[in-house]
Coordinates of C-alpha atoms in Angstrom, one line a residue:
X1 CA -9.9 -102.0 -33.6
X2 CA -7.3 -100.4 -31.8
X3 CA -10.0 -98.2 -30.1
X4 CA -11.8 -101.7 -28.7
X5 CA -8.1 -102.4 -27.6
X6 CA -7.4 -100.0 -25.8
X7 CA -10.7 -99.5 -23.7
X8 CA -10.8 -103.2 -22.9
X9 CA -7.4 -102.4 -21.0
X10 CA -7.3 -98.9 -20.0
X11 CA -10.6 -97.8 -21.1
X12 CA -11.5 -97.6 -17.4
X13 CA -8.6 -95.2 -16.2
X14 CA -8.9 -93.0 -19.0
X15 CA -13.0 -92.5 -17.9
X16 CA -11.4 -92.0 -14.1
X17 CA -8.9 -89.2 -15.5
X18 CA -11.6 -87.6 -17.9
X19 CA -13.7 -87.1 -14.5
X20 CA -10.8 -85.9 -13.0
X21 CA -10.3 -83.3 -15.6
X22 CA -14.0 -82.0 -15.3
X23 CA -13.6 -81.3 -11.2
X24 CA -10.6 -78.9 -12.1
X25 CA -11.2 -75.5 -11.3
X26 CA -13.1 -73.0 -13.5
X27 CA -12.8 -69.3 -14.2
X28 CA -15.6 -69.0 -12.0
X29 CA -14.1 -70.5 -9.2
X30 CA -11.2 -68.5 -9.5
X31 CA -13.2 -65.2 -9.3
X32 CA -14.6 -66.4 -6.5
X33 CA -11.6 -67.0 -5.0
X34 CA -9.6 -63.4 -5.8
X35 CA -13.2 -62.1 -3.5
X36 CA -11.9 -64.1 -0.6
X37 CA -10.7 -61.9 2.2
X38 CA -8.9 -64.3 4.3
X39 CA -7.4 -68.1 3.9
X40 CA -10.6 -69.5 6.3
X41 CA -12.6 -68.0 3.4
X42 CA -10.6 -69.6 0.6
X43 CA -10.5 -72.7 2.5
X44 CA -14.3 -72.7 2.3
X45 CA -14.8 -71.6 -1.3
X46 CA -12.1 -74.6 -2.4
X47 CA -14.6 -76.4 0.1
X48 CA -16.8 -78.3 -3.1
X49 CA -13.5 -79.3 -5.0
X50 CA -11.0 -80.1 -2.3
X51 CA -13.7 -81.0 1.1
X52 CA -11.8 -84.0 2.5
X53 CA -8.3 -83.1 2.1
X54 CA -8.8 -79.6 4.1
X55 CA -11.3 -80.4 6.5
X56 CA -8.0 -81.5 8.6
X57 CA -6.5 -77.7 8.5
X58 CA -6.2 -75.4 11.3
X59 CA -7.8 -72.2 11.2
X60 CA -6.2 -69.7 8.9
X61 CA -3.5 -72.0 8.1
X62 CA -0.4 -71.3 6.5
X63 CA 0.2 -70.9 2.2
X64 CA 2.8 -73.8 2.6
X65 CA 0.1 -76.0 4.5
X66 CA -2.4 -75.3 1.9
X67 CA -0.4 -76.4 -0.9
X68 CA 1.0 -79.4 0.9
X69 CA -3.1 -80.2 1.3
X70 CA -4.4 -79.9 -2.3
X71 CA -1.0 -82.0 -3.3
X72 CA -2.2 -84.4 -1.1
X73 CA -5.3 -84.5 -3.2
X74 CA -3.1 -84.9 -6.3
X75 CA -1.2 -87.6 -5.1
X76 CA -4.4 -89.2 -3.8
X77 CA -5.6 -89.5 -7.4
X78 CA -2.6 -90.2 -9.2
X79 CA -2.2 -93.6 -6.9
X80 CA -5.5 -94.5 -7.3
X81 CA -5.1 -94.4 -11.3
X82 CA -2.0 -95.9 -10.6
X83 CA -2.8 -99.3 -8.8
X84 CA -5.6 -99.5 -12.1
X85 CA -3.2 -98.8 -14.5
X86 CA -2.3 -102.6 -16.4
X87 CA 0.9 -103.0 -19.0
X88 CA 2.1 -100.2 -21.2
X89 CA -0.2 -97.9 -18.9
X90 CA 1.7 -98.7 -15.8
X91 CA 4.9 -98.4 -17.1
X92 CA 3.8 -95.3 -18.3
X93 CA 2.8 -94.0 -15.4
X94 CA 5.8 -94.5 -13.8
X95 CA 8.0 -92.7 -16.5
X96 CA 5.5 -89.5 -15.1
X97 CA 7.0 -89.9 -12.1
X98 CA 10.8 -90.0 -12.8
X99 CA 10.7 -86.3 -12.9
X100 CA 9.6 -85.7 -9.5
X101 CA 12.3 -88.1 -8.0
X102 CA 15.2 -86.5 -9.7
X103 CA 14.1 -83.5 -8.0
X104 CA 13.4 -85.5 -5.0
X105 CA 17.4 -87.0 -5.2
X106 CA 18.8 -83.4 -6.0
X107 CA 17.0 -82.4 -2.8
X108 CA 19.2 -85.4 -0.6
X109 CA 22.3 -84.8 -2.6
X110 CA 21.8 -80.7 -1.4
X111 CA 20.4 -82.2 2.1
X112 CA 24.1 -84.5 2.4
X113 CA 26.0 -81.9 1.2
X114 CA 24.9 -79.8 4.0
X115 CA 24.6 -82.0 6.8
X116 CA 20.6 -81.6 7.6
X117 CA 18.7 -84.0 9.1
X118 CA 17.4 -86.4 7.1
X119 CA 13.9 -86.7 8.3
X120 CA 13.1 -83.1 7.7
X121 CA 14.5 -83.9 4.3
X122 CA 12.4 -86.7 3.4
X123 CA 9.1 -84.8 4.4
X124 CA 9.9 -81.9 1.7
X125 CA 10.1 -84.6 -1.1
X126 CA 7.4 -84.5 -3.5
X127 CA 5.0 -87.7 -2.5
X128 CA 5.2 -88.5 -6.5
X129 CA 8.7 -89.1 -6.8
X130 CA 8.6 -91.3 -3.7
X131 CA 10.5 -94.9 -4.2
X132 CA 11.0 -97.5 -2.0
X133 CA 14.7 -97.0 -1.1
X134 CA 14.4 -93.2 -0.5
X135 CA 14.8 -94.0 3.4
X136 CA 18.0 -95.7 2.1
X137 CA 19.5 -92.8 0.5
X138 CA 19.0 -90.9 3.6
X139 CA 21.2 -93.2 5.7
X140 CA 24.3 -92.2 3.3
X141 CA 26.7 -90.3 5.1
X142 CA 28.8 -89.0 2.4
X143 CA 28.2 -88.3 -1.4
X144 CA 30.0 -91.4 -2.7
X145 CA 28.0 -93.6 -0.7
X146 CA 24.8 -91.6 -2.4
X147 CA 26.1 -92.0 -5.3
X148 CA 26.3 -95.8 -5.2
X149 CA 23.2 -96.3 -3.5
X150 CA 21.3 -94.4 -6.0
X151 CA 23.1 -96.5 -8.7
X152 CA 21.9 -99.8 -7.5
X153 CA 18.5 -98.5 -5.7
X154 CA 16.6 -96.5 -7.8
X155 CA 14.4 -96.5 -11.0
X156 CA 17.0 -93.5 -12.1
X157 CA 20.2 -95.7 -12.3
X158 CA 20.5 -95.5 -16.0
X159 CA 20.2 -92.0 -16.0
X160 CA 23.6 -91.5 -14.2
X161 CA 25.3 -94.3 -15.8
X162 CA 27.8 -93.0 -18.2
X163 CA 27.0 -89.0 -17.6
X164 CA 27.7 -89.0 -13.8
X165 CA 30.2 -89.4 -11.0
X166 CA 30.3 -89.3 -7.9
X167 CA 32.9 -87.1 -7.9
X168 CA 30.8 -84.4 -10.1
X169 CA 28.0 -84.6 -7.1
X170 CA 28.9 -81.0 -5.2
X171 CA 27.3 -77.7 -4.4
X172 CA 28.4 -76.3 -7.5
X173 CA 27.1 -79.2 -10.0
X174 CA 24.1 -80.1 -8.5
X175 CA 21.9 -77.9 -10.8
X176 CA 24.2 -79.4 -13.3
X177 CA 23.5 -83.3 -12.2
X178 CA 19.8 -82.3 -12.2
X179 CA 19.3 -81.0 -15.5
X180 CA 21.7 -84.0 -16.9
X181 CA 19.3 -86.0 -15.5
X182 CA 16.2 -84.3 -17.0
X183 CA 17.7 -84.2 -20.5
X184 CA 18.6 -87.8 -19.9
X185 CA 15.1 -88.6 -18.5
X186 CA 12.8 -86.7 -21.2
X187 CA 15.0 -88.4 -24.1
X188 CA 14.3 -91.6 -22.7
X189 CA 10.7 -91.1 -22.1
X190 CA 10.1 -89.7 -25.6
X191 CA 12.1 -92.7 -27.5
X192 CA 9.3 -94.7 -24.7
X193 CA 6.4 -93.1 -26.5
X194 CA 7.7 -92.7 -30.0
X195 CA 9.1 -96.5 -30.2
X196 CA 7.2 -98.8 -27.7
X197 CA 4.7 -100.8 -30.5
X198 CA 1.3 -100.6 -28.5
X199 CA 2.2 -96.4 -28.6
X200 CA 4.1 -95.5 -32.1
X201 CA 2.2 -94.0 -34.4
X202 CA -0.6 -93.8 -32.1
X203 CA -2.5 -91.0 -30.6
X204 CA -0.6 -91.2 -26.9
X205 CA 2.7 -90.3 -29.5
X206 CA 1.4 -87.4 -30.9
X207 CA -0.1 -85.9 -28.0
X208 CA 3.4 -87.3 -25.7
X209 CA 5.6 -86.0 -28.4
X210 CA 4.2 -82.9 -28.5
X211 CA 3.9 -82.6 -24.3
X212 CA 7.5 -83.6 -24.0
X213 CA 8.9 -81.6 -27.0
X214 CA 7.5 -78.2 -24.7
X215 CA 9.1 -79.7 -22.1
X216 CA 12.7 -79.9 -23.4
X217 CA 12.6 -76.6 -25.7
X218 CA 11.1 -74.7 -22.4
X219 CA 14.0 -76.4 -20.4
X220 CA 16.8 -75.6 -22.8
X221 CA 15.6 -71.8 -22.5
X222 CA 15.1 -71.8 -19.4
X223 CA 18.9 -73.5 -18.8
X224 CA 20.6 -70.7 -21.4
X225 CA 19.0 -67.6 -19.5
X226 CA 19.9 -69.2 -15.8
X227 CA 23.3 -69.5 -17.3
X228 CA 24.4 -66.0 -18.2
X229 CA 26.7 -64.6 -15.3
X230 CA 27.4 -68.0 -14.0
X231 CA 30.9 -70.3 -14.2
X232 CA 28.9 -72.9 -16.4
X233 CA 30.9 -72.9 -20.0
X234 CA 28.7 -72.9 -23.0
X235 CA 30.1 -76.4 -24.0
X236 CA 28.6 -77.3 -20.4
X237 CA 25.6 -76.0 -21.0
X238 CA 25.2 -77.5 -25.0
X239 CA 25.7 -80.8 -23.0
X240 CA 22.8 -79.6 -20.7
X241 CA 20.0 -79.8 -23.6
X242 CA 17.5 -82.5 -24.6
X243 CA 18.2 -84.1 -27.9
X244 CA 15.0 -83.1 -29.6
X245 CA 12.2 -80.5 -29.8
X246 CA 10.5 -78.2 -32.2
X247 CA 14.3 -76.1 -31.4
X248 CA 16.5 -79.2 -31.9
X249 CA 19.2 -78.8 -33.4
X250 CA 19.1 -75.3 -35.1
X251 CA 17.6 -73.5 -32.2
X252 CA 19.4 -75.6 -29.9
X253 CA 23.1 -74.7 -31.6
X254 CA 22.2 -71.2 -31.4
X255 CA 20.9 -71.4 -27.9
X256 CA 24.7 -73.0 -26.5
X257 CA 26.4 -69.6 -28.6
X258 CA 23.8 -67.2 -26.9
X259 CA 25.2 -64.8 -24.7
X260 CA 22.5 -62.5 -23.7
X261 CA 19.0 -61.8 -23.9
X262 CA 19.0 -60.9 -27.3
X263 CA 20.8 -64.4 -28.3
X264 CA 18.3 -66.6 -27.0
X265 CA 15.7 -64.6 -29.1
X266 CA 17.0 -65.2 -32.2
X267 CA 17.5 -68.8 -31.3
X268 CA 13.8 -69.2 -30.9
X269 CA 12.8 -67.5 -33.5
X270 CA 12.0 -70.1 -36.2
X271 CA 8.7 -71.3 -33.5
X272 CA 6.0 -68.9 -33.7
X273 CA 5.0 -69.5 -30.1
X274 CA 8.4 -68.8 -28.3
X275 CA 9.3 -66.0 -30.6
X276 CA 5.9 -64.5 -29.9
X277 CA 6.8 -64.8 -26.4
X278 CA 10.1 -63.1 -26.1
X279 CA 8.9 -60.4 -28.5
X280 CA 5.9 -59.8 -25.4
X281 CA 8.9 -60.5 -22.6
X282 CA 11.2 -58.0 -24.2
X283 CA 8.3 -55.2 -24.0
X284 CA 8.7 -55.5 -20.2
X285 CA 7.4 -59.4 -19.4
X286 CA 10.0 -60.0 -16.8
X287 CA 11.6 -63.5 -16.7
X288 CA 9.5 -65.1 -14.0
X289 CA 6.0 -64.3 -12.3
X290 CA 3.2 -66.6 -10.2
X291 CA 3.6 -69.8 -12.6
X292 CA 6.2 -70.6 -9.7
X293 CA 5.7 -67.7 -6.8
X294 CA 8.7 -66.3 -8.0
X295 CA 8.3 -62.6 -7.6
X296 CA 5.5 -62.0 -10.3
X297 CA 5.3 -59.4 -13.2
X298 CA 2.9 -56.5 -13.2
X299 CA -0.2 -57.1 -14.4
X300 CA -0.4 -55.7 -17.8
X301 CA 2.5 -57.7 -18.8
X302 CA 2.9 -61.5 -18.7
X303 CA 6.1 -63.0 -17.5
X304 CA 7.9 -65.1 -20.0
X305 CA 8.2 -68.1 -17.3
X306 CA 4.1 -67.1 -17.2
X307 CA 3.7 -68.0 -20.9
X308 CA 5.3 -71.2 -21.1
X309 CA 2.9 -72.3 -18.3
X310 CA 0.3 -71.0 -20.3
X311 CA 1.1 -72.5 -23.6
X312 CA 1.8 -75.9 -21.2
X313 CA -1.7 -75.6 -20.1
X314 CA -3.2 -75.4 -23.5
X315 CA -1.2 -77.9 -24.8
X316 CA -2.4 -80.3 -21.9
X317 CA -6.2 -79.1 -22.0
X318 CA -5.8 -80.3 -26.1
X319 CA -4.4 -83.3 -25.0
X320 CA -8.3 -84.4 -24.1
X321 CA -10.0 -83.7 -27.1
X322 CA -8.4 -86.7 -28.4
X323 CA -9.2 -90.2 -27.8
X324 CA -7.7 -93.6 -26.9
X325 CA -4.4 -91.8 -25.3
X326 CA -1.9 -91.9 -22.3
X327 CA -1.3 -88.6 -22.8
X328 CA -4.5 -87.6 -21.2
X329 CA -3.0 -89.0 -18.0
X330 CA -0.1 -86.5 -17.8
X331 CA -1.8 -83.9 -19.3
X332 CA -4.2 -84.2 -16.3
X333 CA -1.2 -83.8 -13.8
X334 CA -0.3 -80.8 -15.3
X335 CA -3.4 -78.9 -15.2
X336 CA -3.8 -80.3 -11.8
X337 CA -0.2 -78.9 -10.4
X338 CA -0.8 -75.5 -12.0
X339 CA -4.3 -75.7 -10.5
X340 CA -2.3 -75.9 -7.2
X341 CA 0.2 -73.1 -8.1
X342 CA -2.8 -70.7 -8.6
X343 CA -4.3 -71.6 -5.6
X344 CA -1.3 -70.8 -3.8
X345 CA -0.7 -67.5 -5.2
X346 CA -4.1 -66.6 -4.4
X347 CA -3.4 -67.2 -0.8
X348 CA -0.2 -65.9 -0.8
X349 CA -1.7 -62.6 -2.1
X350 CA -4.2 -62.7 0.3
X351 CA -1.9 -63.5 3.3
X352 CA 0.2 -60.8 2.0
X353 CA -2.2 -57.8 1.9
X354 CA -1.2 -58.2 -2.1
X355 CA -4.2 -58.1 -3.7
X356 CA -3.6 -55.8 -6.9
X357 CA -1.6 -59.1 -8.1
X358 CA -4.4 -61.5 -7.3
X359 CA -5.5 -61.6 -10.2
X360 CA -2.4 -63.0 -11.9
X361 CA -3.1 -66.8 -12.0
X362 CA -3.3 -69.0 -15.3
X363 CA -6.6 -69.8 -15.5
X364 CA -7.4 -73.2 -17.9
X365 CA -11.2 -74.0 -18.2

């Protein structure tokens, strides 16, 4: 029955997202791709999967360009399931984007505090995390009138209500405001999943809680290492964490205490996976790698930021053996923004003259 249920309402989308999911990228393609001497030939090997969305580039175009184009293919998409999406789907939906427009405010907050122009502001937003008074925000001339605007215009209001000021919205807080908002964000969307009655109990819970429980354990590591050698007091930082996970509270308490390294393995310790992780990072895994173009490990040893995408991506390619779930939905985005990650290391290696690190993407399928 609830089977019959759900396909009468979203049995449609989830056949649109499946087909999405089969046009990702293969390990195949990939190879092909590390042969590629130049971006024109990348550009023409991504030809099958990406056609309409590049035929627009210049030659040889630029790594930014390229990635701006195959988001534009993910944006594309995401709308188009969007405007099919009916009831608890739609709403859902939306919750997916929340995260890309606190980004997207941290970005106006930085952009106000520093007196740029506001156009060239609104075009490095993330399309995803676009809303309707985003033009708005940009007309602010100070922080307290961003402040208030946000308040009263945007789907994020009752994230700042009762955790933020205006007064705490400076150069020195904003990572602060941003994570606060995450933590905020994720424990609202997993309550969402975990309490709404057409998704408790349900396969969208177990696939969401286990998606979103990643999310806040890899964001309360990731918050403790960023921390050490910085003015942000441990009590700060406690206050920083999502309220569940496979790490909450145990991990978690041990996590605020850490003051090194060291501390934050321990704190994982009791999950197999992030203990497994840290053991490889402390053999020489450095801390970050291609999972976000930042800097990149040598190739015999995986970056620990490069195994949390990894264990993300298996998480999210599990996500569709299951049936009659949400989940599949962000999963898909996922997969699909790594997708675009790799593809931009590839041609940043290649635009480098890099190619001994080419081969350091995440490949999923």
């Amino acid at each position: 029955m609830e089977g019959l249920l759900f396909n009468v309402n979203n049995g449609y989308v989830e056949g649109i997202v499946r087909g999405y999911r089969n046009g990702l990228l293969t390990g195949a393609n990939y190879s092909n791709l590390t042969q590629c001497e130049t971006i024109d030939d990348l550009k023409l090997q991504l030809g099958p999967a990406y056609g309409d969305f590049l035929s627009s580039l210049p030659p040889n175009p630029s790594t930014a360009t390229l990635a701006a184009k195959t988001t534009d293919k993910l944006v594309s998409e995401f709308r188009y399931v969007r405007a099919n999406a009916v009831g608890t789907l739609a709403t859902f939906m939306d919750y997916v984007t929340y995260g890309y427009m606190i980004d997207n405010i941290a970005l106006l907050i930085t952009g106000t505090l520093h007196e740029r122009d506001t156009r060239e502001l609104l075009e490095r937003c993330h399309p995803l995390g676009w809303f309707e008074a985003m033009p708005v925000l940009c007309v602010a001339t100070n922080i307290e009138e961003l402040y208030n605007s946000v308040l009263i215009e945007t789907p994020l209001a009752p994230y700042f209500k009762g955790s933020l000021s205006h007064q705490d919205l400076d150069e020195l807080n904003i990572e602060i405001i941003r994570n606060t908002l995450y933590k905020n964000y994720l424990e609202d969307f997993y309550q969402f999943v975990n309490t709404h009655p057409e998704m408790a109990g349900t396969p969208t819970s177990e696939v969401m809680s286990e998606l979103l429980e990643f999310e806040a354990d890899r964001r309360a590591i990731n918050i403790t290492l960023n921390s050490f050698g910085t003015e942000l007091s441990k009590a700060d930082r406690k206050r920083l964490y999502p309220n569940f996970g496979k790490l909450y509270p145990e991990g978690t308490l041990m996590l605020s205490r850490a003051d090194d390294f060291e501390g934050v393995r321990l704190a994982v310790d009791g999950v197999t996976d992030y203990k497994n992780f840290f053991d490889a990072a402390g053999l020489g895994g450095g801390l970050s790698g291609p999972g976000n173009m930042g800097g990149g490990a040598a190739s015999e040893s995986r970056s620990l930021e490069d195994m949390f995408y990894q264990k993300e991506m298996q998480i999210s390619k599990q996500a569709f053996t299951r049936q009659f779930t949400f989940g599949i939905v962000y999963a898909w985005v996922r997969l699909r923004e790594q997708e675009i990650r790799n593809i931009t290391w590839i041609a940043e290696c290649i635009a480098q003259n890099q190619k001994d690190r080419i081969g350091n993407y995440i490949s999923v399928f």
